[in-house]
Each structure stands twice: as C-alpha cells, then as structure tokens.
Tab-separated table of C-alpha atoms in Angstrom:
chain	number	residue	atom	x	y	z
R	20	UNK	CA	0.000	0.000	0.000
R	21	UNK	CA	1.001	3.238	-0.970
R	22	UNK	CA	2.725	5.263	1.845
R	23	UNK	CA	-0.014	8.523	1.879
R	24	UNK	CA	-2.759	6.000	1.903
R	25	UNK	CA	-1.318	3.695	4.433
R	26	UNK	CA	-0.333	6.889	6.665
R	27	UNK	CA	-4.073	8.154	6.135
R	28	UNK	CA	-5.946	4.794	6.592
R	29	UNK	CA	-3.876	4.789	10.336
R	30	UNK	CA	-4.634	8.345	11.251
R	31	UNK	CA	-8.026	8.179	9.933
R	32	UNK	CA	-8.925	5.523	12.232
R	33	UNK	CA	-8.213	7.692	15.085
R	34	UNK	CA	-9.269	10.894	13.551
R	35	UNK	CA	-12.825	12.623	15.294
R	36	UNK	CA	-12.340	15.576	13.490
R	37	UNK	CA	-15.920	16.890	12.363
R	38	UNK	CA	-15.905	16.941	8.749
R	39	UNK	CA	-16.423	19.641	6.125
R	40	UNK	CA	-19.856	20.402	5.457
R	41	UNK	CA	-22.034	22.693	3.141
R	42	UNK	CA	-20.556	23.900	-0.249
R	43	UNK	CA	-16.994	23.237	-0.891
R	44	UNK	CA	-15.722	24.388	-4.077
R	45	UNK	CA	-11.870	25.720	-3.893
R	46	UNK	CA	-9.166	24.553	-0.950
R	47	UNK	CA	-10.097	28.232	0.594
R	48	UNK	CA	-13.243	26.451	1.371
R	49	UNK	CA	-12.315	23.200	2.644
R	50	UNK	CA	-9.397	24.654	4.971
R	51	UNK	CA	-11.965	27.287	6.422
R	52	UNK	CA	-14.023	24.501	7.432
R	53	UNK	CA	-11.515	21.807	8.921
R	54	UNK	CA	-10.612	23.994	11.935
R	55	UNK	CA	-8.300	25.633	13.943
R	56	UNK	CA	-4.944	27.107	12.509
R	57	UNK	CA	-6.355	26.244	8.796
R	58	UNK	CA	-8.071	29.341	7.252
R	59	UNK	CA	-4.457	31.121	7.905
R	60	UNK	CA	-3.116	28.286	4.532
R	61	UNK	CA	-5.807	29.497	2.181
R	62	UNK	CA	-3.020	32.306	0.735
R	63	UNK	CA	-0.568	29.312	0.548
R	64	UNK	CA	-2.736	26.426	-1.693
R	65	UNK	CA	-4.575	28.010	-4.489
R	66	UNK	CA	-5.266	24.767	-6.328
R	67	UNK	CA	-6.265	21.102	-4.723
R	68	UNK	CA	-3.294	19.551	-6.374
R	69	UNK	CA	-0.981	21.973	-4.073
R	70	UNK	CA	-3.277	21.057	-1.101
R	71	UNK	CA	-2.851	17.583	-1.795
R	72	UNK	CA	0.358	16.626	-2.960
R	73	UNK	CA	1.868	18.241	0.650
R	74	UNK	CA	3.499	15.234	2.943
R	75	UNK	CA	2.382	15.367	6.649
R	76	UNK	CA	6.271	15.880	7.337
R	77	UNK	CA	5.792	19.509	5.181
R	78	UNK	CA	2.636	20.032	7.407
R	79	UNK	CA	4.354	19.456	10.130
R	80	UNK	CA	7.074	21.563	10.038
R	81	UNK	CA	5.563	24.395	7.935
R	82	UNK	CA	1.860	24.438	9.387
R	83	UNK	CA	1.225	26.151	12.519
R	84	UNK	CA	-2.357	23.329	12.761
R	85	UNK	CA	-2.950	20.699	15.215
R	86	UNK	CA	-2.298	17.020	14.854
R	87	UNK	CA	-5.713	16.289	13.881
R	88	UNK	CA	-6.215	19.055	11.325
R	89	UNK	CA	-3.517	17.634	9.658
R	90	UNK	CA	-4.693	13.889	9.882
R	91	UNK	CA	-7.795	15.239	8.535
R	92	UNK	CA	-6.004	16.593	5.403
R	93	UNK	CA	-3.998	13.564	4.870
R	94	UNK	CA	-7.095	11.475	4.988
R	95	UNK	CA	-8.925	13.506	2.205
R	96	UNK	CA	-5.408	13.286	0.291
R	97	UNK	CA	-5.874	9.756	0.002
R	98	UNK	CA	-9.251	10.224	-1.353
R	99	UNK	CA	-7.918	12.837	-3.764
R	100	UNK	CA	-4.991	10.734	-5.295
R	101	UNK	CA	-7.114	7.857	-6.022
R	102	UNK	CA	-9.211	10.515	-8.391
R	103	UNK	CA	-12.465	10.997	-5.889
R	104	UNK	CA	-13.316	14.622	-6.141
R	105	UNK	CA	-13.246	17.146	-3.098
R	106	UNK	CA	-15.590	19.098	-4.210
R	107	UNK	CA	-18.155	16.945	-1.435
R	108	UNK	CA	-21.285	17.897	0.304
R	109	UNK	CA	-20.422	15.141	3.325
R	110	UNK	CA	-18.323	12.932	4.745
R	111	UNK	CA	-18.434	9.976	7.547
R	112	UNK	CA	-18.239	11.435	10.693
R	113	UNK	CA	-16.267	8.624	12.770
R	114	UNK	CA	-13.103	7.399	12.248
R	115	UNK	CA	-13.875	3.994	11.733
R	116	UNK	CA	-16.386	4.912	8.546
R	117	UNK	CA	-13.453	6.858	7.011
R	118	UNK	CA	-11.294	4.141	7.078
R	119	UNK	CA	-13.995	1.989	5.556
R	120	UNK	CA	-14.630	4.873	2.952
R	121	UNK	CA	-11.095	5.510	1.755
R	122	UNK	CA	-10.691	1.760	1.496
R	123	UNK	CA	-13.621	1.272	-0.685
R	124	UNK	CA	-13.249	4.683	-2.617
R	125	UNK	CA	-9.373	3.983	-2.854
R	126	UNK	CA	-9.953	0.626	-4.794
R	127	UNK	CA	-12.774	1.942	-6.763
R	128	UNK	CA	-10.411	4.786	-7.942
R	129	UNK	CA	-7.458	2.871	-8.810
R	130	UNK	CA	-9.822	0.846	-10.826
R	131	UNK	CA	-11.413	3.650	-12.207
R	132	UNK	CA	-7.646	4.917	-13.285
R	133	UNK	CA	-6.525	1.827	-14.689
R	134	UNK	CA	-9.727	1.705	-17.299
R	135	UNK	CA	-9.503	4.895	-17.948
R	136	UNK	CA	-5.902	4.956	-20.267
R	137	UNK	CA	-5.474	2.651	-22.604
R	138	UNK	CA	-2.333	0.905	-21.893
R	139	UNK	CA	-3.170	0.138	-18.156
R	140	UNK	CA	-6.487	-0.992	-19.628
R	141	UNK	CA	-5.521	-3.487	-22.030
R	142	UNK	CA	-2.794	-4.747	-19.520
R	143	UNK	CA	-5.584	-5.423	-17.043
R	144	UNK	CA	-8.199	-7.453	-19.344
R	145	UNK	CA	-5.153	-9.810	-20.645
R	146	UNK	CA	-3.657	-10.154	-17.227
R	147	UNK	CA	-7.122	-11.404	-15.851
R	148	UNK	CA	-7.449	-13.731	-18.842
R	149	UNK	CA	-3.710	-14.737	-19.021
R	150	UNK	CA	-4.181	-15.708	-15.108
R	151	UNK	CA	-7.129	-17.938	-15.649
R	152	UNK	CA	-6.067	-19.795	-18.463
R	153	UNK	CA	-2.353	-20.475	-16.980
R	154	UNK	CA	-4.180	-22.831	-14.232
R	155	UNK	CA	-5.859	-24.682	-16.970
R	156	UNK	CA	-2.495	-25.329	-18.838
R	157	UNK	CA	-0.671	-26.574	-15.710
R	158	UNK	CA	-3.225	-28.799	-15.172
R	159	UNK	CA	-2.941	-30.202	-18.194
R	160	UNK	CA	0.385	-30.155	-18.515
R	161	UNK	CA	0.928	-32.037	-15.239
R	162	UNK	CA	-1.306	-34.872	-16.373
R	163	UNK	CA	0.203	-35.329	-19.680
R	164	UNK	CA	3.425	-35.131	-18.723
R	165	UNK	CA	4.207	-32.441	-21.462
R	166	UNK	CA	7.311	-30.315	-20.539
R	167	UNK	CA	6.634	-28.246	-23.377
R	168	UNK	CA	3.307	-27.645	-21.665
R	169	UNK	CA	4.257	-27.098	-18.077
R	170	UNK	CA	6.674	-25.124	-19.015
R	171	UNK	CA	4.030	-22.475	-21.300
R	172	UNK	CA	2.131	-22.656	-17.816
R	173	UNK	CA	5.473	-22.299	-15.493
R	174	UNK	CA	6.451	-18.867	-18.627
R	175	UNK	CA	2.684	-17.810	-18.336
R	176	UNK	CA	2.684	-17.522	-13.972
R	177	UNK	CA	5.529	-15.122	-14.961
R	178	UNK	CA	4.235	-13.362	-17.583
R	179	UNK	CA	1.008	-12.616	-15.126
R	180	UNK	CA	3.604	-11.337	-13.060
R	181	UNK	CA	4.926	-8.961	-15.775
R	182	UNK	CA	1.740	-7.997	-16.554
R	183	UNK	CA	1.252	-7.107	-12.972
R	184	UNK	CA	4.464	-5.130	-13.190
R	185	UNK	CA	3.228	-3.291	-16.170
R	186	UNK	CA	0.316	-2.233	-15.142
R	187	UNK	CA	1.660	-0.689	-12.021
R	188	UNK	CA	4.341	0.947	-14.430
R	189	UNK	CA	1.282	2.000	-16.830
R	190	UNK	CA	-0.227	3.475	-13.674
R	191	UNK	CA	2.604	5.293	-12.011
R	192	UNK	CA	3.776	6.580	-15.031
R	193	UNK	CA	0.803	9.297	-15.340
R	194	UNK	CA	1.375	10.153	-11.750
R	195	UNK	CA	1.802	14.251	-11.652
R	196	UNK	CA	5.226	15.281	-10.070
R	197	UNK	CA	6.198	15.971	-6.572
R	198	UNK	CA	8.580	17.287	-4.335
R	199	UNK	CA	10.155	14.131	-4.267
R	200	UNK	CA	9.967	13.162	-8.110
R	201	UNK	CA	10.669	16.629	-9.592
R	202	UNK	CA	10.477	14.960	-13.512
R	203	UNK	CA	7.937	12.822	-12.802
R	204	UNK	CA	8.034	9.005	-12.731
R	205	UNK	CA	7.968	8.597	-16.635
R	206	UNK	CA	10.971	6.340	-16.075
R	207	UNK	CA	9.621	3.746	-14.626
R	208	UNK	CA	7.930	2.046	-17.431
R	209	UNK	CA	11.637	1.978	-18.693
R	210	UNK	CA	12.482	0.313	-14.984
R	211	UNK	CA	9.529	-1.484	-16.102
R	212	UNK	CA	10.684	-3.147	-19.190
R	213	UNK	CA	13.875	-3.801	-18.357
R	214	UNK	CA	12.538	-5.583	-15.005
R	215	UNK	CA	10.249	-7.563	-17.359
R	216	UNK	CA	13.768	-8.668	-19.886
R	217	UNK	CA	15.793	-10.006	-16.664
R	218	UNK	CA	12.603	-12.373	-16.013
R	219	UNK	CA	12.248	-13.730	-20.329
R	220	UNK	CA	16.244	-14.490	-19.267
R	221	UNK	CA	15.785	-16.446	-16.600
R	222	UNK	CA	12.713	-18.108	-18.191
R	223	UNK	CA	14.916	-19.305	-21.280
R	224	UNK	CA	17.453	-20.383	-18.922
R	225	UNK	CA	15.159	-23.081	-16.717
R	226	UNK	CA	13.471	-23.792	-19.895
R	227	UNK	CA	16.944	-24.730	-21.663
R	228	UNK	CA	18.198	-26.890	-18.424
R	229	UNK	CA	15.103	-28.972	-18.202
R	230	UNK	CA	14.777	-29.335	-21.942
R	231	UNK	CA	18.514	-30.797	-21.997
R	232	UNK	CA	17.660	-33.182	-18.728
R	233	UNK	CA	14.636	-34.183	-20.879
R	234	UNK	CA	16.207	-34.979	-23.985
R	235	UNK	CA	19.270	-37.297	-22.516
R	236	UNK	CA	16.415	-39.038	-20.551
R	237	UNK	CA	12.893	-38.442	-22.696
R	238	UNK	CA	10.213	-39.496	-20.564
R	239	UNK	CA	6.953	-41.003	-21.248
R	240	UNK	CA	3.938	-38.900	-22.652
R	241	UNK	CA	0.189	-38.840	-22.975
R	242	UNK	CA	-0.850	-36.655	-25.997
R	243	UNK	CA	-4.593	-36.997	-25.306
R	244	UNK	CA	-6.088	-33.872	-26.250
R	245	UNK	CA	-2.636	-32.051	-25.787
R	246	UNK	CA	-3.563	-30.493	-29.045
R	247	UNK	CA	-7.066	-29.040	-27.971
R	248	UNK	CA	-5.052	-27.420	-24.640
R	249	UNK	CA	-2.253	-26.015	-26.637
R	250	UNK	CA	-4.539	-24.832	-29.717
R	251	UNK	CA	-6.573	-23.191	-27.130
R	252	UNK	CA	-3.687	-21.841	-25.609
R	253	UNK	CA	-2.916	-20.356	-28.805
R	254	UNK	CA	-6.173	-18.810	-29.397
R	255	UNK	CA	-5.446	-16.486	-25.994
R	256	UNK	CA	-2.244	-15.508	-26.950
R	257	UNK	CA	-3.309	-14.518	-30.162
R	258	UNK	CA	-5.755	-12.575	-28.490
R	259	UNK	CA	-2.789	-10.556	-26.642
R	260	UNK	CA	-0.596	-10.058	-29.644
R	261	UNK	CA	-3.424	-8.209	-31.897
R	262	UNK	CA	-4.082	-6.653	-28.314
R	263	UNK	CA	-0.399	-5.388	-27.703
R	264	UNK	CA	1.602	-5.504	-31.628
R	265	UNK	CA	1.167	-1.416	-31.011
R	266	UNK	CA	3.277	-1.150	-28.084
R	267	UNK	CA	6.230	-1.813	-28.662
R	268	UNK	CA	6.140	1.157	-30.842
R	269	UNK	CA	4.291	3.758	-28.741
R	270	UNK	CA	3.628	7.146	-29.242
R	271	UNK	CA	3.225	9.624	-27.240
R	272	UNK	CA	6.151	11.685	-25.040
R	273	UNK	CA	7.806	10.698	-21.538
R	274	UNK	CA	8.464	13.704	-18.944
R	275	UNK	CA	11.061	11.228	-16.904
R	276	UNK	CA	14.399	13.310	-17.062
R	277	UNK	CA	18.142	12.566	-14.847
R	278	UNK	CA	21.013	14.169	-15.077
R	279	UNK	CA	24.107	12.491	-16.563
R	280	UNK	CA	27.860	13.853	-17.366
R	281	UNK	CA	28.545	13.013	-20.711
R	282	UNK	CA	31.942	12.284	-20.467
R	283	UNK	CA	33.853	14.037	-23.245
R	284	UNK	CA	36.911	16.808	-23.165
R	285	UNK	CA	35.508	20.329	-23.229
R	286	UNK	CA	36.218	21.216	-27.166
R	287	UNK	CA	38.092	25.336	-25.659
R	288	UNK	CA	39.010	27.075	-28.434
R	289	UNK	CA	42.694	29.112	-28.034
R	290	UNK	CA	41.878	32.929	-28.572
R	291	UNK	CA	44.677	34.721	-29.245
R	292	UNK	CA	42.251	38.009	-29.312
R	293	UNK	CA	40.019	39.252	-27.301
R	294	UNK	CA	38.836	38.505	-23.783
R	295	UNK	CA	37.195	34.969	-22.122
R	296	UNK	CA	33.661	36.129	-21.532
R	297	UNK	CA	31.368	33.564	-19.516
R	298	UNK	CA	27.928	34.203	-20.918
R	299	UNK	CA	25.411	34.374	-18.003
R	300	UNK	CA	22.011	34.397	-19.595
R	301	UNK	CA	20.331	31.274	-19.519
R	302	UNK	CA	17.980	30.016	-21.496
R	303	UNK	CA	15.940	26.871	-20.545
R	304	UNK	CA	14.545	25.466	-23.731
R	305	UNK	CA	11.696	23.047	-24.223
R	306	UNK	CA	10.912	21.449	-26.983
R	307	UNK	CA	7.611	19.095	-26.564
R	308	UNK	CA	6.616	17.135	-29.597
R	309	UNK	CA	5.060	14.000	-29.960
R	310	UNK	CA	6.775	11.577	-32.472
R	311	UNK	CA	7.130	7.656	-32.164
R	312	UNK	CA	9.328	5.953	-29.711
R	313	UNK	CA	9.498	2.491	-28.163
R	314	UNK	CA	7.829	2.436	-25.008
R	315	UNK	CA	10.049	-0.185	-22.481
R	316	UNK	CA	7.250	-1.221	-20.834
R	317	UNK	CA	4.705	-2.117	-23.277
R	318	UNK	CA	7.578	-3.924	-25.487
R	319	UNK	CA	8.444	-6.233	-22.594
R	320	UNK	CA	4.958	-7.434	-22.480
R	321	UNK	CA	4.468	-7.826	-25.918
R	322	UNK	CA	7.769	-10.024	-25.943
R	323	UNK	CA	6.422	-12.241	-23.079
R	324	UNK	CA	3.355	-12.523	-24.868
R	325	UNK	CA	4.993	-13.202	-28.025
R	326	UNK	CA	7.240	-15.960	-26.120
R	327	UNK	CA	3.825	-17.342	-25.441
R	328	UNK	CA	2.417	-17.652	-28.777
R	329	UNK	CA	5.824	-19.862	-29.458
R	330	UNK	CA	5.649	-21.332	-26.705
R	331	UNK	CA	1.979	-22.421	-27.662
R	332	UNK	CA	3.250	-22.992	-31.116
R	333	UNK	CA	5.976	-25.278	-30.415
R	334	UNK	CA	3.315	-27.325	-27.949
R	335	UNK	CA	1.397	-27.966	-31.131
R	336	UNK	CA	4.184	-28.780	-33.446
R	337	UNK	CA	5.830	-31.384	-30.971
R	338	UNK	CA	2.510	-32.876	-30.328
R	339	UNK	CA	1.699	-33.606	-33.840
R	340	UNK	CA	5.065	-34.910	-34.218
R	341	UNK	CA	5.372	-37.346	-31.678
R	342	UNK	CA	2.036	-38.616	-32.451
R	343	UNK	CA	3.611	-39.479	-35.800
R	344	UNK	CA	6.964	-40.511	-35.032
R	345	UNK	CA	6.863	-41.924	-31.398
R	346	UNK	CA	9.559	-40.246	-30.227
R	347	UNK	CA	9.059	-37.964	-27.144
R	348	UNK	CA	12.634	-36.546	-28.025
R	349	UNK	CA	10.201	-33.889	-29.869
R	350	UNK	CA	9.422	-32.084	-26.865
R	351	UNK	CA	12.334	-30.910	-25.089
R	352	UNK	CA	13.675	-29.796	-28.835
R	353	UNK	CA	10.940	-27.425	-29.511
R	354	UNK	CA	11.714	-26.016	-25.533
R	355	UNK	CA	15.413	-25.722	-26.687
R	356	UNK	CA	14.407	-23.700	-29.943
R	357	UNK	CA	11.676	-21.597	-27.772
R	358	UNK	CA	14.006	-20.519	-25.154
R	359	UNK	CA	16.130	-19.929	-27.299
R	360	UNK	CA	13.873	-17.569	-29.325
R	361	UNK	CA	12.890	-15.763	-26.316
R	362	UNK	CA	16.339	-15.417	-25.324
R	363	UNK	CA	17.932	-13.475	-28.381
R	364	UNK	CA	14.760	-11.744	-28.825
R	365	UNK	CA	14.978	-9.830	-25.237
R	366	UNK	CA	18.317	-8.800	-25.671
R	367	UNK	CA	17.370	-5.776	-27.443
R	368	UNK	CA	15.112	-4.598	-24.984
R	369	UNK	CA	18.083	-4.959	-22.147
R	370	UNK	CA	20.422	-3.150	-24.230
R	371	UNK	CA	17.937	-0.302	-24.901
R	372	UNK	CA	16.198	-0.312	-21.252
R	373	UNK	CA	19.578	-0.599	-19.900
R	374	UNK	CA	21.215	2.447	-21.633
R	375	UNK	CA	18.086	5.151	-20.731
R	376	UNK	CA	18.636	3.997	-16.892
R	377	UNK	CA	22.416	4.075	-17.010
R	378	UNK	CA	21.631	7.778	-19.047
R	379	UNK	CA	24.344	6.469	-21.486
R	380	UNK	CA	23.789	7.794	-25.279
R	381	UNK	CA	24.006	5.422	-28.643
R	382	UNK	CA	27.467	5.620	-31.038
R	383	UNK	CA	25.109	7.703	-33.030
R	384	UNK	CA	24.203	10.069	-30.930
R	385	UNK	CA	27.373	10.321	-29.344
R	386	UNK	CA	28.617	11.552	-32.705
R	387	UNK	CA	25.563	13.669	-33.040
R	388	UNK	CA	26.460	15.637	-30.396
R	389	UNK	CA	29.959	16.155	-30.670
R	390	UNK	CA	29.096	17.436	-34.261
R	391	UNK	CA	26.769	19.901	-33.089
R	392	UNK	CA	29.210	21.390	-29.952
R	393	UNK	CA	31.513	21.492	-32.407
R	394	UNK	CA	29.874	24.045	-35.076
R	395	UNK	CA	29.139	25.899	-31.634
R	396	UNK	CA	32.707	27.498	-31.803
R	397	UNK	CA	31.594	28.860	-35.732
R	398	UNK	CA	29.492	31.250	-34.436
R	399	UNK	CA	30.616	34.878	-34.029
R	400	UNK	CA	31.249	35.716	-30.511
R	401	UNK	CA	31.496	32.439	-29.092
R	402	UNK	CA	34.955	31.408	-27.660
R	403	UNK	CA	34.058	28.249	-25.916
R	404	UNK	CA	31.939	25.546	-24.591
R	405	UNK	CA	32.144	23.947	-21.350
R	406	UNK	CA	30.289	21.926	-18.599
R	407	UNK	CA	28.451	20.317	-21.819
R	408	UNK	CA	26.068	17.349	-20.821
R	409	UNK	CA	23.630	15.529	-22.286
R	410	UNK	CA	21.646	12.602	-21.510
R	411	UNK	CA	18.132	10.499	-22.824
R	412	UNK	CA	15.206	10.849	-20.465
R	413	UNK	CA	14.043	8.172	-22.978
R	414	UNK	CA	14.572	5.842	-25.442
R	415	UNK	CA	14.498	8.580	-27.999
R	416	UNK	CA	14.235	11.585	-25.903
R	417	UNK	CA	17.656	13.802	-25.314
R	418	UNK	CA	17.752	16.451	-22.613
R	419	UNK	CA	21.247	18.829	-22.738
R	420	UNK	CA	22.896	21.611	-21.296
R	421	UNK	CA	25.834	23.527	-21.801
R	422	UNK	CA	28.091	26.353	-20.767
R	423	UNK	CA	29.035	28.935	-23.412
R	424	UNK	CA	32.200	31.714	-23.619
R	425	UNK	CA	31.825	34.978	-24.963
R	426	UNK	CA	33.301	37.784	-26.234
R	427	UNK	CA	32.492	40.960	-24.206
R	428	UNK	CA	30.680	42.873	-27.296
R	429	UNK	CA	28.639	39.284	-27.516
R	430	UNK	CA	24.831	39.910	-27.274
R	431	UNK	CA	23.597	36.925	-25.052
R	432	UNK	CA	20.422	36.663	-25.974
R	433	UNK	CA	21.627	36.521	-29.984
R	434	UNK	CA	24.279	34.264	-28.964
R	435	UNK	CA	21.629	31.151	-26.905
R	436	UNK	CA	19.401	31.296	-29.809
R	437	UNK	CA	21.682	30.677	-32.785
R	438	UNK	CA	23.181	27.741	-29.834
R	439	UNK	CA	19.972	26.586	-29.326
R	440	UNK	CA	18.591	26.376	-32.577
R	441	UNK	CA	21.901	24.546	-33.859
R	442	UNK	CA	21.704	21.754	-31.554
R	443	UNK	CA	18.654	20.924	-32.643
R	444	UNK	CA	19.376	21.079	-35.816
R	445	UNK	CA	22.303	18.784	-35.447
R	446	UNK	CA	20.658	16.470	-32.660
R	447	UNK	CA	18.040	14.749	-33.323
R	448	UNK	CA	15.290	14.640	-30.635
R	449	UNK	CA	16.859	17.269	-28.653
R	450	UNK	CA	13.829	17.746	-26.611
R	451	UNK	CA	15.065	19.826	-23.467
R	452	UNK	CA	17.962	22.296	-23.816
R	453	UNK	CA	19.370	24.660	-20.959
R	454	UNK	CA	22.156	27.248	-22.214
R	455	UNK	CA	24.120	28.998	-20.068
C-alpha cells in the first residue's frame, strides 16, 4: 500500500475531526471549514493539487495546525490521489467509517484509473485472462506429462507477473510530479521493461536446463487432447498479440528526465584576441513534440506474450510430431528452440532499457552531439563551450545543457538562440535544452 494512503488509513482511524460540510468548491473552502490554525493556509494552496500533494512531514514543520487538522487533510489526500473529487457535500463522521470509505473509494479509484488509459487498460483485461487460463495449462500439462506444456504454464505464472508489473508501471507513469519526483516518474515504465527482460532471461534459462535433462532421458507422454489445450492456448495468446503488436512502438512523449555527465573533453578554443567572456544568460529550452518511440514497458509485455504464442506454437508442433513418429525426443527440442527464441529476442530490450537507466547515449548520438558542440565554436562571438552534458530521459528523448564563452561585445540573448537552434538542428530529438 502506498505510503499517503497507508499513513491516512492509520490516522483516519483515530481521527474525530468533524468533517467539512455545506458547499466546498476551492481549498479556501475546505481549509476554512476543517478547523483551527487552517483558514491562515488558504493564501498558501490556491489549487487542490498543491493542497494535496503536501506530505504530513511539510505540514508538520511548515503548518502552525494541530495534529488532527492535519490527519484530517492527509485522509482527504488519500481520497484525492485515487481521483475521488473534493468538491463533497459530506463525509463519515467517525473514524472507523473513514477508514472503511477511503478503502472502498481507494480501490474503486485505482480501478477507475486503470480503465480509464489505454495501456493500463488493455494490460488489465489480458492479465485477468492470461491468469485464468495459466491454471488450466498446468493442469494439463501435469497430467500429460508435457514439458513443453508445463513449461508455457510455469512462462505464463511469470508473464502474469509482468503484466502485474506493467500495469503498475502503466499506472505510475501518469502520476503528476512531486517534491520528491521533480520529472515525474515517466521512467519507470523503462524500470519497467527492463525488469520484465531479466525475467524472459531467466525463463529461457530453466526452460533450456530442463529441456537438456529431458532430452538425454525423454520421458513417457500422454498426448490426449494435448492439441485441444495447446490450440486453445494459442487462441489467448493470439488474443494478446493483436491486443499489444502497437506497443512496442508507442507514441506519445515521456516527462522522466536525470542528469548524466557526458563524459567528453571540453572542445576550448585558443583565442589569441580578445577577452574569455562567460555568458550568463540562460535560457531553458523546451521542446515538446510528440513523435514515435518504443515504449520499455509495453515492449516487454508484448515479448512475453509473443514468447507465449511460441511457446503455444511449439506445444502444437511437438505434439503432432510425436504422435507421428513416437519419439518424445520432440518435446524438449521445440523447448530448446523456444528458449532460445525468447532469449535473443529480449536482448534488445536490455540493451535499450539498460542504456536510458544508465543515461548512457548510442554511437550515433554520441557523434551527433559532438558534431553539433563542435559548429558551436563557428558562431561569431562564441569562444568556448564547457560543462556540456547531455543525456536520454528516454529511449528517444535527449535532454542537454551547456556552458558557453563569450566575447564581451557578444549579445547573449543573440548568442543562446543561434546555440539553441543549432543543436537541434544537429541532434536529433533534442527535446530539453538549458544554455548557459
């Protein structure tokens, strides 16, 4: 549980603070009517997200209000996070019905935010039917014996998992930012994906040890209606590749940002004329646009889904053959060539995952950039760059900053915007750039 609902469930229990009653429509309104020491905030909050994204430690050391005024907020900023409006007419009056209340209202929003975007809603109708169908194929799969089979089950309790993983991701990811989380949590559907590559890995790897036990010692099989199972096992991961085949491509734009040294030597220019000039107008840049990038998290469910299908796939294929050959050898072969399939076809998502949350940039890039700071030192009244850094806040997504030299006659203003705009131009996806 989430620490500003678990910290407002507990003081909410205890709380006897009347509640707000009447008309409520800005936090002038609502602090008026909580009590004591509260009216004096209404110059401080103009807008319920500042009212409600304050931690009790904040209230407690910049609020001159007692304990249970400040429970009392922290109990409606529960409600408020999970997306029930304040705007309220009543509320429970006893400590124990406000528990009861934000636990209901708390699960009803959640739910209520994970239907309402797309991603998180998609993740949660294939994670309920992934779930249900995995105990079917175990089953099965223990009762014939099939270590192709048990092993689709064993790679589908882990994909639920992943699912699970992604649809926190999907959720968290829209959360607004905080005091805490200045750039948001954008990243963590990055965290997300590259969480979601480590477990394909160690999938393929148990896969490919019991498929090589299996095939020095095959064991015996019954293929009864092994084909039904898997073909219907089939059917539901088809059902989450037409579901998912958009997102491993997704578009939109991520607000995650860090802050990385790119480690290169400052390109200083030897003036022979003229005096060093630090140039101290800065200029903060952003550059929103929406274009196409891979979203992490969505691609590492679509690869455990697609690890499914083959899974489900090879099922069929081994089934069919050992029904016409005999030889239960089949089955632990198709494992080998799944795992193996799932294995070389997560390693790009590591690699790519990887790099955003190390804030390391491509060969490409890299060279991108060192092109552009270079053409810096062609523009008139520029001596030098320094302090130059520039990292991805996503897979596709740059965010820079640099320090530029002047001459003393330099206009500063002139001198950011011909920087500015010639970083972009040289760097692709530039989206963020601070010159100084």
């Amino acid at each position: 549980m989430p620490y500003f609902q678990s910290s407002c469930l507990s003081a909410a229990r205890f709380q006897q603070v009347p509640p707000p009653r009447g008309s409520i429509k800005t936090p002038k309104d609502f602090l008026e009517r909580i009590g004591r020491g509260c009216a004096d905030l209404a110059d401080k909050f103009k807008t319920w997200d500042e009212l409600f994204t304050t931690t009790g430690k904040q209230m407690k050391d910049d609020m001159a209000i007692g304990t249970r005024q400040r429970r009392w907020i922290l109990a409606w900023t529960a409600h408020y996070r999970c997306g029930i409006d304040p705007q309220f007419e009543l509320l429970p009056l006893h400590g124990a019905q406000m528990s009861s209340t934000v636990s209901l209202n708390g699960l009803k929003g959640y739910l209520k935010s994970v239907l309402n975007n797309e991603d998180s809603r998609q993740i949660f109708f294939f994670l309920v039917l992934n779930l249900s169908y995995m105990f079917v194929q175990m089953i099965y799969g223990i009762w014939t014996n099939s270590l192709g089979l048990i092993s689709d089950a064993i790679h589908m309790f882990f994909d639920c998992l992943a699912l699970g993983v992604g649809l926190m991701a999907a959720i968290m990811s829209k959360w607004p930012t905080n005091n805490k989380f200045t750039y948001g949590y954008g990243r963590i559907e990055t965290l997300s994906g590259f969480a979601n590559g480590i477990f394909l890995v160690l999938i393929s790897i148990f896969i490919l040890f019991e498929a090589l036990a299996r095939l020095m010692d095959p064991p015996e099989m019954n293929t009864d209606r092994l084909l039904l199972v898997s073909f219907l096992g089939l059917l539901v991961n088809l059902v989450g590749i037409f579901a998912f085949n958009h997102g491993h491509i997704h578009h939109g734009h991520s607000h995650a940002h860090g802050h990385h040294n790119h480690h290169q030597e400052p390109n200083n220019q030897d003036m022979n004329n003229g005096k060093s000039h630090t140039n101290h107008h800065h200029h903060h840049d952003h550059h929103h646009h929406h274009h196409h990038e891979e979203n992490a998290n969505m691609q590492g469910i679509y690869l455990h889904i697609l690890a499914d299908t083959l899974g489900s796939v090879g099922v069929l294929v081994s089934t069919a053959l050992i029904e016409q050959f005999g030889w239960t050898g089949f089955d632990p072969l198709a494992s080998i060539f799944i795992a193996s399939l799932i294995f070389t076809s997560v390693i790009p998502l590591l690699k790519n995952s990887a790099r955003v949350l190390m804030l390391s940039l491509t060969d490409s890039l890299e060279r991108k950039v060192k092109d552009g700071l270079n053409e810096i030192l062609h523009i008139p009244g520029v001596l030098s760059f320094t302090m130059h850094r520039f990292w991805p806040s996503d897979v596709d997504c740059l965010i820079g900053s640099v320090h530029i030299q002047t001459t003393d006659d330099a206009d500063a203003s002139t001198i950011t915007e011909k920087v500015t705009n010639l970083l972009k131009f040289h760097i692709e996806n530039l989206n963020e750039l601070t010159v100084q």
